[in-house]
Amino acid sequence: MTVDRRTLLGAGMAAAVTAIIAGRAFSAPKRAYAFTLSDAEWRKRLSPLAYAVLREEATERAFTSPLNKEHRAGTFLCAGCALPLFSSATKFDSGTGWPSFWRPLPRAVDTSTDYKIGVPRSAVSCHRCGGHLGHVFDDGPPPTGQRYCMNGAALTFVAKG
């Protein structure tokens, strides 16, 4: 059996597309975070859903988080390490079923590109522990035009006062 260049290139492209869809290609190297725990410690610290979201990049079902309906003044923190992430003053109802914000607090989050659904998206993670929070999109309200669509399971809320 002989393999011509076209067949070889086609097989290579198919493998690359499969890797992108599987989310294994184009992954950034892991960086060191200020707050780290072992996998066993994360599992002990977090609920099963929070662990799946923060540590395995899962997505909670839309309209299931009580934080989607949280409208008091206060701060939304990382459920993994308690870093303040978003002010309630930047929260808005996006109609998507997840808590949404138009701006994070300074130095609270990092973004990276993920290809888990086959197209590039901007993933959002906690700056201190690296926990996956959700994604940011360019269809939000003024003044930023951004929609930080966060998993409620990745957040906790502390009311002001």
PDB file of C-alpha atoms in Angstrom:
ATOM      1  CA  MET A   1       0.000   0.000   0.000  1.00  0.00           C
ATOM      2  CA  THR A   2       1.421   3.369  -0.984  1.00  0.00           C
ATOM      3  CA  VAL A   3       0.465   6.640   0.638  1.00  0.00           C
ATOM      4  CA  ASP A   4       0.499   9.742  -1.509  1.00  0.00           C
ATOM      5  CA  ARG A   5       1.032  13.253  -0.224  1.00  0.00           C
ATOM      6  CA  ARG A   6      -2.657  14.182  -0.521  1.00  0.00           C
ATOM      7  CA  THR A   7      -3.735  11.236   1.633  1.00  0.00           C
ATOM      8  CA  LEU A   8      -1.078  12.025   4.215  1.00  0.00           C
ATOM      9  CA  LEU A   9      -2.074  15.718   4.355  1.00  0.00           C
ATOM     10  CA  GLY A  10      -5.754  14.784   4.631  1.00  0.00           C
ATOM     11  CA  ALA A  11      -5.054  12.438   7.540  1.00  0.00           C
ATOM     12  CA  GLY A  12      -2.964  15.117   9.245  1.00  0.00           C
ATOM     13  CA  MET A  13      -5.725  17.703   8.882  1.00  0.00           C
ATOM     14  CA  ALA A  14      -8.310  15.264  10.245  1.00  0.00           C
ATOM     15  CA  ALA A  15      -6.110  14.596  13.274  1.00  0.00           C
ATOM     16  CA  ALA A  16      -5.626  18.328  13.856  1.00  0.00           C
ATOM     17  CA  VAL A  17      -9.366  19.041  13.666  1.00  0.00           C
ATOM     18  CA  THR A  18     -10.067  16.160  16.038  1.00  0.00           C
ATOM     19  CA  ALA A  19      -7.489  17.503  18.510  1.00  0.00           C
ATOM     20  CA  ILE A  20      -8.966  21.003  18.345  1.00  0.00           C
ATOM     21  CA  ILE A  21     -12.487  19.723  18.930  1.00  0.00           C
ATOM     22  CA  ALA A  22     -11.262  17.614  21.809  1.00  0.00           C
ATOM     23  CA  GLY A  23      -9.660  20.714  23.308  1.00  0.00           C
ATOM     24  CA  ARG A  24      -6.178  19.242  23.343  1.00  0.00           C
ATOM     25  CA  ALA A  25      -4.534  21.470  20.743  1.00  0.00           C
ATOM     26  CA  PHE A  26      -3.330  25.007  21.317  1.00  0.00           C
ATOM     27  CA  SER A  27      -3.427  24.641  25.097  1.00  0.00           C
ATOM     28  CA  ALA A  28      -1.269  27.078  26.979  1.00  0.00           C
ATOM     29  CA  PRO A  29       1.270  25.746  29.439  1.00  0.00           C
ATOM     30  CA  LYS A  30       0.051  25.745  33.024  1.00  0.00           C
ATOM     31  CA  ARG A  31       1.438  28.572  35.104  1.00  0.00           C
ATOM     32  CA  ALA A  32       2.155  28.629  38.816  1.00  0.00           C
ATOM     33  CA  TYR A  33      -0.623  30.182  40.894  1.00  0.00           C
ATOM     34  CA  ALA A  34      -0.391  31.949  44.249  1.00  0.00           C
ATOM     35  CA  PHE A  35      -3.062  29.639  45.688  1.00  0.00           C
ATOM     36  CA  THR A  36      -2.650  25.923  45.000  1.00  0.00           C
ATOM     37  CA  LEU A  37      -4.020  22.737  46.495  1.00  0.00           C
ATOM     38  CA  SER A  38      -3.675  19.061  45.702  1.00  0.00           C
ATOM     39  CA  ASP A  39      -6.503  17.418  43.791  1.00  0.00           C
ATOM     40  CA  ALA A  40      -7.652  15.704  47.006  1.00  0.00           C
ATOM     41  CA  GLU A  41      -7.701  19.051  48.839  1.00  0.00           C
ATOM     42  CA  TRP A  42      -9.726  20.697  46.021  1.00  0.00           C
ATOM     43  CA  ARG A  43     -12.243  17.826  46.132  1.00  0.00           C
ATOM     44  CA  LYS A  44     -12.580  18.208  49.906  1.00  0.00           C
ATOM     45  CA  ARG A  45     -12.918  22.003  49.721  1.00  0.00           C
ATOM     46  CA  LEU A  46     -15.444  22.235  46.848  1.00  0.00           C
ATOM     47  CA  SER A  47     -18.877  20.798  46.127  1.00  0.00           C
ATOM     48  CA  PRO A  48     -18.901  18.241  43.281  1.00  0.00           C
ATOM     49  CA  LEU A  49     -20.363  20.839  40.893  1.00  0.00           C
ATOM     50  CA  ALA A  50     -17.893  23.568  41.921  1.00  0.00           C
ATOM     51  CA  TYR A  51     -15.026  21.079  41.513  1.00  0.00           C
ATOM     52  CA  ALA A  52     -16.245  20.092  38.035  1.00  0.00           C
ATOM     53  CA  VAL A  53     -16.502  23.738  36.957  1.00  0.00           C
ATOM     54  CA  LEU A  54     -13.399  25.207  38.614  1.00  0.00           C
ATOM     55  CA  ARG A  55     -10.977  22.307  38.209  1.00  0.00           C
ATOM     56  CA  GLU A  56     -12.314  20.411  35.140  1.00  0.00           C
ATOM     57  CA  GLU A  57     -13.736  23.348  33.135  1.00  0.00           C
ATOM     58  CA  ALA A  58     -17.291  22.006  33.146  1.00  0.00           C
ATOM     59  CA  THR A  59     -20.312  24.266  32.606  1.00  0.00           C
ATOM     60  CA  GLU A  60     -23.298  24.285  34.926  1.00  0.00           C
ATOM     61  CA  ARG A  61     -26.777  24.095  33.398  1.00  0.00           C
ATOM     62  CA  ALA A  62     -28.266  27.469  32.491  1.00  0.00           C
ATOM     63  CA  PHE A  63     -30.726  29.044  34.954  1.00  0.00           C
ATOM     64  CA  THR A  64     -29.685  26.744  37.824  1.00  0.00           C
ATOM     65  CA  SER A  65     -27.477  29.059  39.898  1.00  0.00           C
ATOM     66  CA  PRO A  66     -29.092  31.092  42.689  1.00  0.00           C
ATOM     67  CA  LEU A  67     -26.457  33.759  41.961  1.00  0.00           C
ATOM     68  CA  ASN A  68     -28.131  34.447  38.625  1.00  0.00           C
ATOM     69  CA  LYS A  69     -30.901  36.132  40.640  1.00  0.00           C
ATOM     70  CA  GLU A  70     -28.609  37.840  43.174  1.00  0.00           C
ATOM     71  CA  HIS A  71     -29.271  41.598  42.996  1.00  0.00           C
ATOM     72  CA  ARG A  72     -27.947  42.903  46.331  1.00  0.00           C
ATOM     73  CA  ALA A  73     -24.950  45.213  46.530  1.00  0.00           C
ATOM     74  CA  GLY A  74     -21.775  43.271  47.203  1.00  0.00           C
ATOM     75  CA  THR A  75     -18.899  41.314  45.725  1.00  0.00           C
ATOM     76  CA  PHE A  76     -18.699  38.019  43.833  1.00  0.00           C
ATOM     77  CA  LEU A  77     -15.674  35.941  44.864  1.00  0.00           C
ATOM     78  CA  CYS A  78     -13.937  32.849  43.526  1.00  0.00           C
ATOM     79  CA  ALA A  79     -15.496  29.774  45.159  1.00  0.00           C
ATOM     80  CA  GLY A  80     -12.067  28.145  45.145  1.00  0.00           C
ATOM     81  CA  CYS A  81      -9.854  30.741  46.820  1.00  0.00           C
ATOM     82  CA  ALA A  82     -12.164  33.652  47.804  1.00  0.00           C
ATOM     83  CA  LEU A  83     -10.427  36.213  45.564  1.00  0.00           C
ATOM     84  CA  PRO A  84     -12.836  39.112  44.867  1.00  0.00           C
ATOM     85  CA  LEU A  85     -13.669  38.899  41.152  1.00  0.00           C
ATOM     86  CA  PHE A  86     -16.675  41.095  40.284  1.00  0.00           C
ATOM     87  CA  SER A  87     -18.564  43.975  41.844  1.00  0.00           C
ATOM     88  CA  SER A  88     -22.356  43.708  41.867  1.00  0.00           C
ATOM     89  CA  ALA A  89     -22.320  47.169  40.229  1.00  0.00           C
ATOM     90  CA  THR A  90     -21.136  45.495  36.996  1.00  0.00           C
ATOM     91  CA  LYS A  91     -23.672  42.639  37.024  1.00  0.00           C
ATOM     92  CA  PHE A  92     -26.460  42.625  34.446  1.00  0.00           C
ATOM     93  CA  ASP A  93     -29.179  40.252  33.247  1.00  0.00           C
ATOM     94  CA  SER A  94     -27.917  38.876  29.948  1.00  0.00           C
ATOM     95  CA  GLY A  95     -30.848  36.476  29.572  1.00  0.00           C
ATOM     96  CA  THR A  96     -28.391  33.608  29.094  1.00  0.00           C
ATOM     97  CA  GLY A  97     -29.043  31.859  32.405  1.00  0.00           C
ATOM     98  CA  TRP A  98     -25.640  32.541  33.957  1.00  0.00           C
ATOM     99  CA  PRO A  99     -24.452  35.436  36.130  1.00  0.00           C
ATOM    100  CA  SER A 100     -23.046  38.045  33.735  1.00  0.00           C
ATOM    101  CA  PHE A 101     -20.824  41.056  34.313  1.00  0.00           C
ATOM    102  CA  TRP A 102     -19.468  43.783  32.049  1.00  0.00           C
ATOM    103  CA  ARG A 103     -16.104  44.114  33.851  1.00  0.00           C
ATOM    104  CA  PRO A 104     -14.058  42.159  36.415  1.00  0.00           C
ATOM    105  CA  LEU A 105     -12.246  43.771  39.310  1.00  0.00           C
ATOM    106  CA  PRO A 106      -8.627  44.806  38.567  1.00  0.00           C
ATOM    107  CA  ARG A 107      -6.143  41.897  38.456  1.00  0.00           C
ATOM    108  CA  ALA A 108      -8.887  39.410  39.341  1.00  0.00           C
ATOM    109  CA  VAL A 109      -9.137  37.261  36.224  1.00  0.00           C
ATOM    110  CA  ASP A 110      -7.006  35.923  33.401  1.00  0.00           C
ATOM    111  CA  THR A 111      -8.170  34.996  29.914  1.00  0.00           C
ATOM    112  CA  SER A 112      -6.952  32.381  27.483  1.00  0.00           C
ATOM    113  CA  THR A 113      -8.219  30.912  24.246  1.00  0.00           C
ATOM    114  CA  ASP A 114      -9.946  27.551  24.333  1.00  0.00           C
ATOM    115  CA  TYR A 115     -11.115  25.427  21.410  1.00  0.00           C
ATOM    116  CA  LYS A 116     -13.242  22.933  23.345  1.00  0.00           C
ATOM    117  CA  ILE A 117     -16.266  23.399  21.065  1.00  0.00           C
ATOM    118  CA  GLY A 118     -14.184  23.581  17.878  1.00  0.00           C
ATOM    119  CA  VAL A 119     -14.124  27.372  17.625  1.00  0.00           C
ATOM    120  CA  PRO A 120     -11.975  29.806  19.604  1.00  0.00           C
ATOM    121  CA  ARG A 121     -13.495  31.283  22.772  1.00  0.00           C
ATOM    122  CA  SER A 122     -12.004  33.454  25.510  1.00  0.00           C
ATOM    123  CA  ALA A 123     -11.976  31.376  28.681  1.00  0.00           C
ATOM    124  CA  VAL A 124     -11.891  33.241  32.005  1.00  0.00           C
ATOM    125  CA  SER A 125     -10.034  31.939  35.056  1.00  0.00           C
ATOM    126  CA  CYS A 126      -9.273  33.165  38.559  1.00  0.00           C
ATOM    127  CA  HIS A 127      -5.967  35.018  38.679  1.00  0.00           C
ATOM    128  CA  ARG A 128      -5.031  33.570  42.105  1.00  0.00           C
ATOM    129  CA  CYS A 129      -5.947  29.856  41.807  1.00  0.00           C
ATOM    130  CA  GLY A 130      -6.471  29.320  38.065  1.00  0.00           C
ATOM    131  CA  GLY A 131     -10.010  28.019  38.575  1.00  0.00           C
ATOM    132  CA  HIS A 132     -12.194  28.063  35.453  1.00  0.00           C
ATOM    133  CA  LEU A 133     -14.980  30.642  35.786  1.00  0.00           C
ATOM    134  CA  GLY A 134     -16.619  30.813  32.368  1.00  0.00           C
ATOM    135  CA  HIS A 135     -16.102  32.785  29.148  1.00  0.00           C
ATOM    136  CA  VAL A 136     -16.091  36.396  27.996  1.00  0.00           C
ATOM    137  CA  PHE A 137     -17.875  37.545  24.840  1.00  0.00           C
ATOM    138  CA  ASP A 138     -18.014  40.840  22.947  1.00  0.00           C
ATOM    139  CA  ASP A 139     -21.804  41.205  23.078  1.00  0.00           C
ATOM    140  CA  GLY A 140     -22.221  42.934  26.433  1.00  0.00           C
ATOM    141  CA  PRO A 141     -23.542  46.352  27.392  1.00  0.00           C
ATOM    142  CA  PRO A 142     -21.669  49.665  27.558  1.00  0.00           C
ATOM    143  CA  PRO A 143     -19.285  50.848  28.726  1.00  0.00           C
ATOM    144  CA  THR A 144     -17.092  47.803  27.888  1.00  0.00           C
ATOM    145  CA  GLY A 145     -19.266  45.894  25.416  1.00  0.00           C
ATOM    146  CA  GLN A 146     -18.155  42.694  27.143  1.00  0.00           C
ATOM    147  CA  ARG A 147     -20.200  39.913  28.730  1.00  0.00           C
ATOM    148  CA  TYR A 148     -18.326  37.907  31.339  1.00  0.00           C
ATOM    149  CA  CYS A 149     -20.627  34.871  31.402  1.00  0.00           C
ATOM    150  CA  MET A 150     -19.694  33.106  34.646  1.00  0.00           C
ATOM    151  CA  ASN A 151     -20.691  29.796  36.165  1.00  0.00           C
ATOM    152  CA  GLY A 152     -22.472  30.515  39.440  1.00  0.00           C
ATOM    153  CA  ALA A 153     -20.915  27.344  40.906  1.00  0.00           C
ATOM    154  CA  ALA A 154     -17.503  29.005  40.499  1.00  0.00           C
ATOM    155  CA  LEU A 155     -18.571  32.012  42.580  1.00  0.00           C
ATOM    156  CA  THR A 156     -19.671  32.940  46.053  1.00  0.00           C
ATOM    157  CA  PHE A 157     -21.328  36.213  47.040  1.00  0.00           C
ATOM    158  CA  VAL A 158     -20.690  38.535  49.969  1.00  0.00           C
ATOM    159  CA  ALA A 159     -23.313  41.229  50.492  1.00  0.00           C
ATOM    160  CA  LYS A 160     -22.140  44.761  51.238  1.00  0.00           C
ATOM    161  CA  GLY A 161     -22.486  45.965  54.785  1.00  0.00           C
TER     162      GLY A 161
END
